[in-house]
Short mmCIF file of C-alpha atoms and ligand atoms in Angstrom, two decimals:
data_model
loop_
_atom_site.label_atom_id
_atom_site.label_comp_id
_atom_site.label_asym_id
_atom_site.label_seq_id
_atom_site.Cartn_x
_atom_site.Cartn_y
_atom_site.Cartn_z
CA MET A 830 104.02 116.45 106.37
CA PHE A 831 104.46 114.34 103.17
CA ARG A 832 105.61 116.00 100.01
CA LYS A 833 104.47 113.26 97.60
CA ILE A 834 101.81 110.51 98.06
CA LEU A 835 100.94 107.51 95.68
CA ILE A 836 97.37 106.62 95.23
CA ALA A 837 97.26 102.76 94.86
CA ASN A 838 93.77 102.81 93.32
CA ARG A 839 91.66 104.12 90.46
CA GLY A 840 88.24 105.66 89.56
CA GLU A 841 86.26 108.03 91.65
CA ILE A 842 88.23 107.20 95.00
CA ALA A 843 91.57 108.03 93.35
CA VAL A 844 90.09 111.46 92.12
CA ARG A 845 88.75 112.01 95.54
CA ILE A 846 92.19 111.43 97.18
CA ILE A 847 93.96 113.66 94.48
CA ARG A 848 91.58 116.52 95.37
CA ALA A 849 92.49 116.31 99.11
CA LEU A 850 96.31 116.15 98.26
CA ARG A 851 95.89 119.14 96.02
CA GLU A 852 94.26 121.19 98.81
CA MET A 853 97.07 120.14 101.12
CA ASN A 854 99.68 121.12 98.44
CA ILE A 855 101.05 117.55 98.40
CA ARG A 856 102.06 116.15 94.98
CA SER A 857 99.95 113.10 93.81
CA VAL A 858 101.26 110.08 92.04
CA ALA A 859 98.62 108.11 90.15
CA VAL A 860 99.17 104.41 88.90
CA TYR A 861 97.24 103.14 85.91
CA SER A 862 96.69 99.89 83.99
CA ASP A 863 96.37 99.66 80.14
CA ALA A 864 92.61 100.10 80.42
CA ASP A 865 93.02 103.27 82.50
CA ARG A 866 95.52 105.00 80.29
CA ALA A 867 92.91 107.87 79.54
CA SER A 868 91.30 107.85 82.93
CA LEU A 869 90.34 110.90 84.83
CA HIS A 870 92.65 110.16 87.81
CA VAL A 871 95.50 109.93 85.51
CA ARG A 872 94.70 113.28 83.95
CA MET A 873 94.28 114.90 87.39
CA ALA A 874 97.39 113.60 89.09
CA ASP A 875 100.70 115.49 89.21
CA GLU A 876 102.47 112.47 87.93
CA ALA A 877 101.27 108.97 86.57
CA VAL A 878 102.96 105.64 86.38
CA HIS A 879 101.98 102.84 84.16
CA ILE A 880 102.06 99.63 86.30
CA GLY A 881 100.80 96.91 83.85
CA PRO A 882 98.09 95.17 81.81
CA SER A 883 94.39 95.67 82.72
CA PRO A 884 93.75 92.54 84.75
CA ALA A 885 93.88 93.69 88.39
CA PRO A 886 96.27 90.96 89.62
CA GLU A 887 98.76 92.34 87.00
CA SER A 888 98.25 95.98 88.04
CA TYR A 889 96.30 97.40 90.99
CA LEU A 890 96.82 94.19 93.07
CA ALA A 891 100.53 93.80 92.09
CA ILE A 892 102.30 94.77 95.34
CA GLU A 893 105.80 94.83 93.89
CA ARG A 894 104.74 96.93 90.92
CA ILE A 895 102.98 99.54 93.28
CA LEU A 896 105.94 99.65 95.55
CA HIS A 897 108.33 100.08 92.53
CA ALA A 898 106.25 102.96 91.26
CA ALA A 899 106.37 104.65 94.72
CA ALA A 900 110.21 104.12 95.00
CA SER A 901 110.77 105.31 91.45
CA ARG A 902 108.90 108.62 92.04
CA GLY A 903 109.96 109.11 95.69
CA ALA A 904 106.48 108.91 97.15
CA GLU A 905 106.85 108.84 101.01
CA ALA A 906 103.39 107.37 101.59
CA VAL A 907 100.70 105.31 99.73
CA HIS A 908 96.98 105.76 100.08
CA PRO A 909 95.24 102.48 99.09
CA GLY A 910 91.58 103.81 98.86
CA TYR A 911 89.08 101.09 99.21
CA GLY A 912 89.00 97.57 97.60
CA PHE A 913 92.15 96.36 95.78
CA LEU A 914 94.99 96.20 98.50
CA SER A 915 93.26 98.52 101.03
CA GLU A 916 92.63 95.66 103.59
CA ASN A 917 95.73 93.38 102.53
CA ALA A 918 97.92 93.35 105.57
CA ASP A 919 100.79 91.95 103.53
CA PHE A 920 100.68 95.13 101.45
CA ALA A 921 100.53 97.36 104.59
CA ALA A 922 103.57 95.37 106.00
CA ALA A 923 105.46 95.59 102.68
CA CYS A 924 105.00 99.30 102.46
CA GLU A 925 106.50 99.74 105.98
CA ASP A 926 109.32 97.36 105.13
CA ALA A 927 110.00 99.55 102.04
CA GLY A 928 110.05 102.64 104.19
CA VAL A 929 106.83 104.01 102.68
CA VAL A 930 104.09 105.04 105.07
CA PHE A 931 100.87 103.14 104.61
CA ILE A 932 97.90 105.42 105.05
CA GLY A 933 95.67 103.13 107.15
CA PRO A 934 95.89 100.92 110.16
CA PRO A 935 98.91 99.08 111.41
CA ALA A 936 99.26 95.75 109.53
CA GLU A 937 98.82 93.82 112.79
CA ALA A 938 95.50 95.54 113.57
CA MET A 939 94.39 94.85 110.00
CA ARG A 940 95.17 91.31 110.32
CA LYS A 941 93.44 90.83 113.64
CA MET A 942 90.20 92.51 112.53
CA GLY A 943 90.36 90.98 109.00
CA SER A 944 89.47 87.54 110.43
CA LYS A 945 85.90 87.53 111.41
CA LEU A 946 86.44 85.03 114.21
CA SER A 947 89.31 87.08 115.78
CA ALA A 948 87.43 90.25 115.28
CA ARG A 949 84.53 88.79 117.18
CA GLN A 950 86.83 87.67 119.88
CA VAL A 951 88.34 91.23 120.17
CA ALA A 952 84.81 92.67 120.51
CA ARG A 953 83.72 90.14 123.00
CA GLU A 954 86.89 90.93 125.15
CA ALA A 955 86.08 94.59 124.77
CA GLY A 956 82.67 93.99 126.32
CA VAL A 957 80.86 94.77 123.07
CA PRO A 958 77.73 92.69 122.25
CA VAL A 959 78.45 90.37 119.33
CA VAL A 960 76.04 88.64 116.96
CA PRO A 961 75.13 85.40 118.72
CA GLY A 962 77.37 82.64 117.18
CA ALA A 963 80.25 80.26 117.58
CA GLU A 964 83.63 81.38 118.88
CA CYS A 965 85.63 79.15 116.46
CA GLY A 966 85.43 77.68 113.03
CA ILE A 967 83.45 74.28 112.35
CA ALA A 968 85.60 71.30 112.87
CA SER A 969 83.19 68.63 111.63
CA LEU A 970 79.60 68.12 110.46
CA GLU A 971 78.70 66.58 113.82
CA GLU A 972 80.05 69.67 115.73
CA ALA A 973 78.20 71.90 113.28
CA ARG A 974 74.97 69.96 113.94
CA ARG A 975 75.36 70.39 117.61
CA THR A 976 76.17 74.10 117.40
CA ALA A 977 73.33 74.88 115.07
CA ALA A 978 70.82 72.99 117.28
CA ALA A 979 72.17 74.87 120.31
CA PHE A 980 71.61 78.30 118.67
CA GLY A 981 68.49 77.15 116.87
CA TYR A 982 67.65 77.32 113.24
CA PRO A 983 67.81 79.32 111.06
CA VAL A 984 71.46 79.92 111.17
CA LEU A 985 74.11 81.46 108.88
CA LEU A 986 77.32 79.84 107.84
CA LYS A 987 80.00 82.52 107.23
CA ALA A 988 83.47 82.52 105.98
CA SER A 989 85.97 83.67 108.72
CA ALA A 990 88.44 85.05 106.25
CA GLY A 991 86.29 87.36 104.38
CA GLY A 992 83.03 89.30 104.26
CA GLY A 993 80.52 90.87 101.85
CA GLY A 994 78.44 87.73 101.88
CA LYS A 995 80.93 85.52 99.98
CA GLY A 996 80.85 81.97 101.57
CA MET A 997 77.74 82.92 103.42
CA ARG A 998 74.82 80.37 103.42
CA LEU A 999 71.56 80.52 105.16
CA VAL A 1000 70.54 77.14 106.67
CA ALA A 1001 66.90 76.67 107.58
CA GLY A 1002 67.09 73.25 109.04
CA ASP A 1003 69.39 70.31 109.82
CA HIS A 1004 68.64 68.59 106.43
CA GLU A 1005 70.28 71.62 104.68
CA LEU A 1006 73.44 71.77 106.80
CA GLU A 1007 75.78 69.32 105.17
CA ALA A 1008 75.44 70.60 101.63
CA ALA A 1009 75.47 74.22 102.81
CA LEU A 1010 78.55 73.50 104.83
CA ARG A 1011 80.35 72.03 101.89
CA ASP A 1012 79.36 74.89 99.47
CA ALA A 1013 80.36 77.56 102.02
CA ALA A 1014 83.77 76.10 102.66
CA ALA A 1015 84.42 75.60 98.91
CA GLU A 1016 83.41 79.32 98.21
CA ALA A 1017 85.49 80.60 101.10
CA GLN A 1018 88.47 78.72 99.85
CA ALA A 1019 88.01 79.90 96.36
CA ALA A 1020 87.47 83.54 97.42
CA PHE A 1021 89.88 83.95 100.34
CA GLY A 1022 92.18 81.00 100.15
CA ASP A 1023 90.85 79.82 103.61
CA PRO A 1024 87.89 77.43 103.96
CA ALA A 1025 87.23 78.26 107.64
CA VAL A 1026 83.48 78.62 108.29
CA TYR A 1027 81.58 79.30 111.45
CA ILE A 1028 77.93 79.50 112.56
CA GLU A 1029 75.83 82.53 113.62
CA LYS A 1030 72.32 82.72 114.78
CA VAL A 1031 70.26 84.73 112.27
CA VAL A 1032 69.23 88.21 113.45
CA GLU A 1033 65.84 88.51 111.86
CA ARG A 1034 65.15 91.53 109.49
CA PRO A 1035 68.12 93.46 111.00
CA ARG A 1036 69.25 96.92 110.08
CA HIS A 1037 72.80 97.42 108.99
CA LEU A 1038 74.47 100.44 110.75
CA GLU A 1039 78.16 101.23 110.88
CA VAL A 1040 80.19 103.69 112.95
CA GLN A 1041 82.95 105.68 111.30
CA LEU A 1042 85.99 106.17 113.56
CA ILE A 1043 89.45 107.85 113.23
CA GLY A 1044 92.53 107.38 115.41
CA ASP A 1045 95.90 108.97 115.51
CA LYS A 1046 99.33 107.52 116.61
CA HIS A 1047 98.94 109.21 120.13
CA GLY A 1048 96.19 106.94 121.27
CA ASP A 1049 93.38 109.35 120.39
CA LEU A 1050 90.36 107.66 118.92
CA VAL A 1051 87.16 109.56 118.00
CA HIS A 1052 83.87 108.36 116.40
CA LEU A 1053 82.04 110.33 113.75
CA GLY A 1054 78.70 108.78 114.21
CA GLU A 1055 76.75 106.11 112.37
CA ARG A 1056 75.76 105.50 108.79
CA GLU A 1057 72.62 103.59 107.70
CA CYS A 1058 73.71 100.96 105.09
CA SER A 1059 70.65 98.63 105.00
CA LEU A 1060 69.84 99.14 101.47
CA GLN A 1061 71.95 96.48 99.87
CA ARG A 1062 71.54 94.36 96.71
CA ARG A 1063 73.55 91.12 96.65
CA HIS A 1064 75.61 92.43 99.52
CA GLN A 1065 76.51 95.54 97.63
CA LYS A 1066 75.47 98.71 99.36
CA VAL A 1067 73.45 100.84 96.94
CA MET A 1068 72.34 103.79 99.04
CA GLU A 1069 73.65 104.95 102.32
CA GLU A 1070 72.58 107.83 104.79
CA CYS A 1071 73.68 109.61 107.77
CA PRO A 1072 72.18 109.86 110.39
CA SER A 1073 70.38 106.55 110.43
CA PRO A 1074 66.55 107.32 110.75
CA LEU A 1075 66.72 104.75 113.67
CA ALA A 1076 69.30 106.71 115.53
CA ALA A 1077 67.38 109.90 115.00
CA SER A 1078 64.42 108.27 116.83
CA ARG A 1079 66.35 106.53 119.58
CA PRO A 1080 67.98 108.98 121.87
CA GLY A 1081 71.43 107.74 123.13
CA LEU A 1082 71.80 105.09 120.39
CA ARG A 1083 74.48 106.95 118.48
CA GLU A 1084 76.55 107.62 121.62
CA ARG A 1085 76.18 103.94 122.78
CA MET A 1086 77.28 102.50 119.45
CA GLY A 1087 79.98 105.17 119.02
CA GLU A 1088 81.46 104.15 122.40
CA ALA A 1089 81.26 100.48 121.49
CA ALA A 1090 83.02 101.09 118.27
CA ILE A 1091 85.79 102.95 120.02
CA ARG A 1092 86.14 100.12 122.54
CA VAL A 1093 86.57 97.62 119.65
CA ALA A 1094 89.13 99.78 117.91
CA ARG A 1095 91.13 100.49 121.02
CA ALA A 1096 91.25 96.65 121.81
CA ALA A 1097 92.53 96.07 118.38
CA GLY A 1098 95.26 98.70 118.53
CA TYR A 1099 93.64 100.48 115.73
CA ARG A 1100 94.78 103.78 114.12
CA ASN A 1101 93.61 105.89 111.19
CA ALA A 1102 90.22 105.56 109.51
CA GLY A 1103 88.08 102.48 110.13
CA THR A 1104 84.41 101.42 110.34
CA VAL A 1105 82.76 99.15 112.78
CA GLU A 1106 79.68 97.39 111.40
CA PHE A 1107 76.56 96.35 113.54
CA LEU A 1108 73.41 94.55 113.02
CA VAL A 1109 70.55 96.11 114.93
CA ASP A 1110 67.49 94.22 115.81
CA ARG A 1111 63.90 95.42 115.95
CA ASP A 1112 64.28 96.41 119.63
CA ALA A 1113 67.33 98.52 118.62
CA ASN A 1114 69.74 96.18 120.26
CA PHE A 1115 73.02 96.37 118.36
CA TYR A 1116 75.48 93.57 117.78
CA PHE A 1117 79.04 93.68 116.43
CA LEU A 1118 79.23 92.21 112.99
CA GLU A 1119 82.60 93.01 111.53
CA MET A 1120 85.17 95.81 111.13
CA ASN A 1121 86.40 97.41 107.87
CA THR A 1122 89.92 98.41 108.10
CA ARG A 1123 89.79 101.05 105.33
CA LEU A 1124 88.20 104.30 104.16
CA GLN A 1125 84.63 103.36 103.00
CA VAL A 1126 82.96 104.06 99.66
CA GLU A 1127 80.17 105.84 101.58
CA HIS A 1128 82.41 108.08 103.63
CA PRO A 1129 80.94 111.31 101.98
CA VAL A 1130 77.71 111.15 103.95
CA THR A 1131 79.68 111.42 107.17
CA GLU A 1132 81.66 114.24 105.74
CA LEU A 1133 78.62 116.15 104.63
CA VAL A 1134 76.90 115.92 108.12
CA THR A 1135 80.12 116.54 110.26
CA GLY A 1136 81.85 118.97 107.90
CA LEU A 1137 85.08 116.91 108.20
CA ASP A 1138 87.36 115.87 105.42
CA LEU A 1139 88.19 112.15 106.18
CA VAL A 1140 90.87 111.74 103.53
CA LYS A 1141 92.79 114.82 104.87
CA LEU A 1142 92.52 113.45 108.47
CA GLN A 1143 93.91 110.13 107.31
CA ILE A 1144 96.87 111.80 105.76
CA GLN A 1145 97.43 114.08 108.86
CA VAL A 1146 97.36 111.12 111.33
CA ALA A 1147 99.48 109.02 109.09
CA ALA A 1148 102.07 111.78 109.18
CA GLY A 1149 102.06 111.59 112.97
CA GLU A 1150 99.96 114.62 113.80
CA ARG A 1151 97.39 114.57 116.54
CA LEU A 1152 93.67 114.47 115.68
CA PRO A 1153 92.69 118.21 115.48
CA PHE A 1154 89.59 117.81 117.63
CA GLU A 1155 88.22 115.77 120.56
CA GLN A 1156 85.07 113.68 120.67
CA ALA A 1157 83.07 116.48 122.25
CA ALA A 1158 83.87 118.77 119.34
CA VAL A 1159 82.18 116.46 116.69
CA SER A 1160 78.84 117.55 115.75
CA TRP A 1161 76.21 116.43 113.13
CA ARG A 1162 74.15 118.86 111.02
CA GLY A 1163 71.18 117.89 108.95
CA ALA A 1164 71.02 114.66 106.81
CA ALA A 1165 72.96 113.22 103.95
CA LEU A 1166 72.13 110.57 101.33
CA GLU A 1167 74.44 108.81 98.93
CA CYS A 1168 73.59 107.01 95.64
CA ARG A 1169 76.16 104.73 94.04
CA ILE A 1170 75.88 105.34 90.29
CA TYR A 1171 76.88 102.21 88.40
CA ALA A 1172 77.32 101.43 84.75
CA GLU A 1173 74.76 98.75 84.84
CA ASP A 1174 71.28 97.98 83.32
CA PRO A 1175 68.54 97.84 85.96
CA ASP A 1176 66.29 96.56 83.26
CA ASN A 1177 68.54 93.58 82.51
CA ASN A 1178 69.36 92.26 85.89
CA PHE A 1179 71.85 95.07 86.69
CA TYR A 1180 74.34 93.48 84.25
CA PRO A 1181 77.42 95.84 83.74
CA SER A 1182 77.05 98.16 80.79
CA PRO A 1183 80.55 99.43 79.82
CA GLY A 1184 81.12 101.53 76.76
CA LEU A 1185 81.66 104.93 75.60
CA ILE A 1186 80.06 107.81 77.62
CA MET A 1187 78.67 109.90 74.72
CA ARG A 1188 76.96 112.57 76.76
CA LEU A 1189 77.24 113.44 80.49
CA GLU A 1190 75.33 116.25 82.15
CA ARG A 1191 76.05 116.51 85.91
CA PRO A 1192 73.77 117.68 88.64
CA ALA A 1193 75.08 120.60 90.80
CA GLY A 1194 73.67 123.34 93.08
CA PRO A 1195 73.38 123.81 96.77
CA GLY A 1196 74.04 120.74 98.94
CA VAL A 1197 75.00 118.44 96.02
CA ARG A 1198 78.31 116.52 95.85
CA LEU A 1199 79.36 114.38 92.99
CA ASP A 1200 82.41 112.24 93.39
CA SER A 1201 82.98 111.07 89.91
CA GLY A 1202 85.67 109.13 88.24
CA VAL A 1203 84.51 109.60 84.69
CA TYR A 1204 84.13 112.21 81.89
CA GLN A 1205 82.28 112.69 78.56
CA GLY A 1206 84.17 110.83 75.92
CA TRP A 1207 85.77 108.14 78.23
CA THR A 1208 85.07 104.58 77.70
CA VAL A 1209 84.09 102.65 80.83
CA PRO A 1210 86.22 99.44 80.91
CA LEU A 1211 84.86 95.97 81.65
CA ASP A 1212 87.82 95.07 83.72
CA TYR A 1213 86.85 96.65 87.03
CA ASP A 1214 83.79 97.26 89.25
CA PRO A 1215 81.52 99.54 87.15
CA LEU A 1216 81.15 102.22 89.85
CA LEU A 1217 80.98 105.58 87.78
CA ALA A 1218 80.34 108.08 90.57
CA LYS A 1219 78.71 108.66 93.95
CA LEU A 1220 75.96 111.29 94.11
CA ALA A 1221 75.48 112.63 97.68
CA VAL A 1222 73.26 115.42 98.95
CA GLN A 1223 73.02 117.18 102.30
CA ALA A 1224 70.00 119.16 103.64
CA ALA A 1225 68.53 120.30 106.94
CA THR A 1226 66.20 117.22 107.30
CA ARG A 1227 65.80 113.72 105.74
CA GLN A 1228 62.83 114.84 103.81
CA GLU A 1229 64.65 117.79 102.28
CA ALA A 1230 67.64 115.55 101.49
CA ILE A 1231 65.28 113.11 99.63
CA ALA A 1232 63.78 115.96 97.60
CA ARG A 1233 67.20 117.34 96.88
CA MET A 1234 68.40 113.83 95.77
CA ILE A 1235 65.40 113.41 93.56
CA ARG A 1236 66.14 116.93 91.95
CA ALA A 1237 69.85 116.06 91.46
CA LEU A 1238 69.00 112.62 89.97
CA ASP A 1239 66.66 114.37 87.47
CA GLU A 1240 69.48 116.61 86.36
CA TYR A 1241 71.95 113.69 85.93
CA TYR A 1242 72.03 112.68 82.33
CA VAL A 1243 74.23 109.89 80.85
CA ALA A 1244 74.06 108.71 77.22
CA GLY A 1245 75.99 105.96 75.61
CA ILE A 1246 75.87 103.44 78.46
CA LYS A 1247 73.15 102.21 80.74
CA THR A 1248 73.05 103.34 84.34
CA ASN A 1249 71.10 102.65 87.46
CA LEU A 1250 69.87 106.21 87.91
CA SER A 1251 66.31 105.34 87.43
CA PHE A 1252 66.49 102.63 90.12
CA PHE A 1253 67.18 105.29 92.74
CA ARG A 1254 64.27 107.44 91.42
CA ARG A 1255 61.89 104.56 92.32
CA ILE A 1256 63.44 103.82 95.75
CA LEU A 1257 63.19 107.52 96.68
CA GLU A 1258 59.47 107.47 96.06
CA ASP A 1259 58.88 104.27 98.06
CA PRO A 1260 56.62 104.78 101.01
CA ALA A 1261 58.58 102.48 103.25
CA PHE A 1262 61.81 104.23 102.33
CA LEU A 1263 60.15 107.63 102.96
CA ALA A 1264 59.06 106.35 106.39
CA GLY A 1265 62.68 105.29 107.19
CA GLU A 1266 61.49 101.71 107.49
CA LEU A 1267 64.82 100.21 106.39
CA HIS A 1268 66.32 96.73 106.97
CA THR A 1269 68.57 94.29 105.09
CA THR A 1270 65.78 92.74 103.06
CA PHE A 1271 64.49 96.19 101.91
CA ILE A 1272 65.54 95.85 98.35
CA GLU A 1273 64.17 92.30 97.82
CA GLU A 1274 60.83 93.47 99.32
CA PHE A 1275 60.88 96.55 97.23
CA PHE A 1276 61.34 94.58 94.04
CA ALA A 1277 58.50 92.18 95.14
CA ARG A 1278 56.25 95.14 95.76
CA ARG A 1279 56.93 96.50 92.38
CA LYS A 1280 56.46 93.21 90.64
CA HIS A 1281 52.93 92.95 91.93
CA SER A 1282 52.07 96.55 91.59
CA ALA A 1283 53.92 97.97 88.65
CA PRO A 1284 51.71 98.40 85.51
CA PRO A 1285 52.95 96.42 82.59
CA ALA A 1286 55.39 98.44 80.65
CA ASP A 1287 53.89 99.62 77.40
CA PRO A 1288 56.52 98.75 74.76
CA GLU A 1289 54.80 101.17 72.38
CA LEU A 1290 55.11 104.08 74.83
CA GLU A 1291 58.61 103.11 75.89
CA ALA A 1292 59.81 103.05 72.19
CA VAL A 1293 58.31 106.38 71.43
CA ALA A 1294 59.61 107.89 74.76
CA ALA A 1295 63.12 106.63 73.98
CA LEU A 1296 62.90 108.08 70.50
CA VAL A 1297 61.76 111.48 71.83
CA ALA A 1298 64.44 111.32 74.53
CA ALA A 1299 67.06 110.57 71.88
CA VAL A 1300 65.82 113.54 69.81
CA HIS A 1301 65.96 115.84 72.84
CA SER A 1302 69.40 114.57 73.93
CA GLU A 1303 70.97 114.96 70.53
CA PRO A 1304 73.49 117.83 70.77
CA ASP A 1305 72.14 120.65 68.66
CA GLY A 1306 75.59 122.09 68.13
CA ALA A 1307 75.09 124.59 70.84
CA GLY A 1308 75.73 121.79 73.42
CA HIS A 1309 72.45 122.40 75.19
CA SER A 1310 71.72 119.80 77.65
CA PRO A 1311 68.49 117.72 77.75
CA PRO A 1312 65.36 119.53 79.01
CA ALA A 1313 65.32 120.13 82.74
CA GLY A 1314 63.69 117.19 84.48
CA TRP A 1315 64.68 114.90 81.72
CA ASN A 1316 65.03 111.89 84.02
CA ARG A 1317 61.78 112.60 85.78
CA TRP A 1318 60.06 112.37 82.55
CA ARG A 1319 61.79 109.00 81.76
CA ALA A 1320 61.55 107.63 85.33
CA GLU A 1321 57.77 108.09 85.28
CA GLY A 1322 57.57 106.44 81.90
CA ARG A 1323 55.28 109.10 80.55
CA SER A 1324 55.83 112.60 79.08
CA GLU A 1325 54.11 115.85 78.89
CA GLN A 1326 55.77 116.15 75.56
CA LEU A 1327 53.86 113.22 74.20
CA ARG A 1328 50.48 114.57 75.19
C1 MV4 B 2869 73.85 88.56 109.20
C2 MV4 B 2869 72.50 88.93 109.09
C3 MV4 B 2869 71.60 88.45 109.86
N1 MV4 B 2869 72.02 87.67 110.94
N2 MV4 B 2869 74.23 87.81 110.20
C4 MV4 B 2869 76.93 89.54 106.59
C5 MV4 B 2869 77.62 89.98 105.22
C6 MV4 B 2869 76.96 91.40 105.10
N3 MV4 B 2869 77.08 91.93 103.83
C7 MV4 B 2869 75.56 91.17 105.41
N4 MV4 B 2869 75.62 90.22 106.47
C8 MV4 B 2869 74.60 89.81 107.26
N5 MV4 B 2869 74.82 88.97 108.37
C9 MV4 B 2869 73.34 87.33 111.09
N6 MV4 B 2869 73.69 86.53 112.10
C10 MV4 B 2869 72.26 89.81 107.90
C11 MV4 B 2869 73.27 90.19 107.02
C12 MV4 B 2869 72.92 91.04 106.03
C13 MV4 B 2869 72.40 90.61 104.77
C14 MV4 B 2869 72.30 89.18 104.73
C15 MV4 B 2869 71.73 88.79 103.52
C16 MV4 B 2869 71.46 89.56 102.50
C17 MV4 B 2869 71.53 90.91 102.58
C18 MV4 B 2869 72.08 91.43 103.71
C19 MV4 B 2869 72.29 92.81 103.97
C20 MV4 B 2869 72.77 93.29 105.05
C21 MV4 B 2869 73.08 92.47 105.98
#
């Protein structure tokens, strides 16, 4: 087993990985930029190496700087986390060339599945249903016209070299095709350095389900079930859950999607942790969408329901150990939800809200897990994704998990910066959410419902409420936290204290 591992990441995921290493008695090496000098992951690691200025291309994306840090500290392996270099096949190959184990899939599998067109080809050859669409990139406007007409509008133009909605354009009819094609190719080139774009038939109001899998170096591949990831805002997942309410109501769906995900991974020569994403239509037919060749942000909901530690498993299989269980031994208990807590202002178009965290009161108690990358007194930098923490809960049923999440959100208190905490409170009370009626346009429809039904905010009441909240939250020297249920009072926009 490794003695020392470098974490090529920052924030909550770096803290998460350091915790697994500590439990495995493996020394941790953090890397940090100027902006992260006082970060939590730097404080918690056994060793820390400054790798450069704040901009990611000069620090967390600088392959040579990361590898130099690993060599200078004698790290035998590198964990990339998610984002940054985690799906960069050149980085994975550079690690191996430098004699440092990359904790993730082989570079070749990453490359193969990183291109959407080749990933779709792998899935097709593995006998897995793929979202209806072209098998190769668009070569000309005329060819695009023929392909779109063959599938029937509306169609989606997608960048082959990337995901997450970048370079994606919805085309409702032939008259929009030329401009959409030009814009999509330009965005794909800017974002991924590759203008290749292809056509897919739109799956109407799909759900977005993904299957977690893990494979070792001995050919063992196991799936850990599905996650519901339909609640997305601008292609950013905001809330995830396990199991999917759909799978819970469709016997055999989990097993069929799990088997399909394993077939894709095996065909790709995949090892370590990965996730196969599917779109699921209203008849519960699932179609391969793409594969994520990294540990995902939302991995905690799978860990909470299966009782497994995915980061430890990644490290064990990267060290050459066999998976310590077979598929039949995987079981799922209860339900888990995760909210991604961002430093952003939901009342101002979710713009980032960096700055000094003046007060921080965290939720706790049974079935509550907080993967946080921040602390009171730390200044959230503007240079990176403003994810502060992930709040996850586990309970026996989905309803109990929702109640637990509401209770945990009410205990969560952050002063000094804006957060999206109140946004989740409102989602968790939404009838469609409570009924498990989830799909990829949920958030847009949720906002539309609120715009038409929400009472006009009373600026007078809001101002008084903010003043009372500020008074209550002022440290009284005894460090007392705000009154219990502080957020509930804020979220509902009224207060017993004001009566
Ligand atoms: C789709 C789709 C419907 N039909 N493809 C691709 C990027 C990923 N983040 C979401 N993607 C989708 N691909 C076909 N053929 C629906 C989505 C989708 C989505 C699309 C627009 C806005 C929000 C979305 C959230 C989840 C899934």
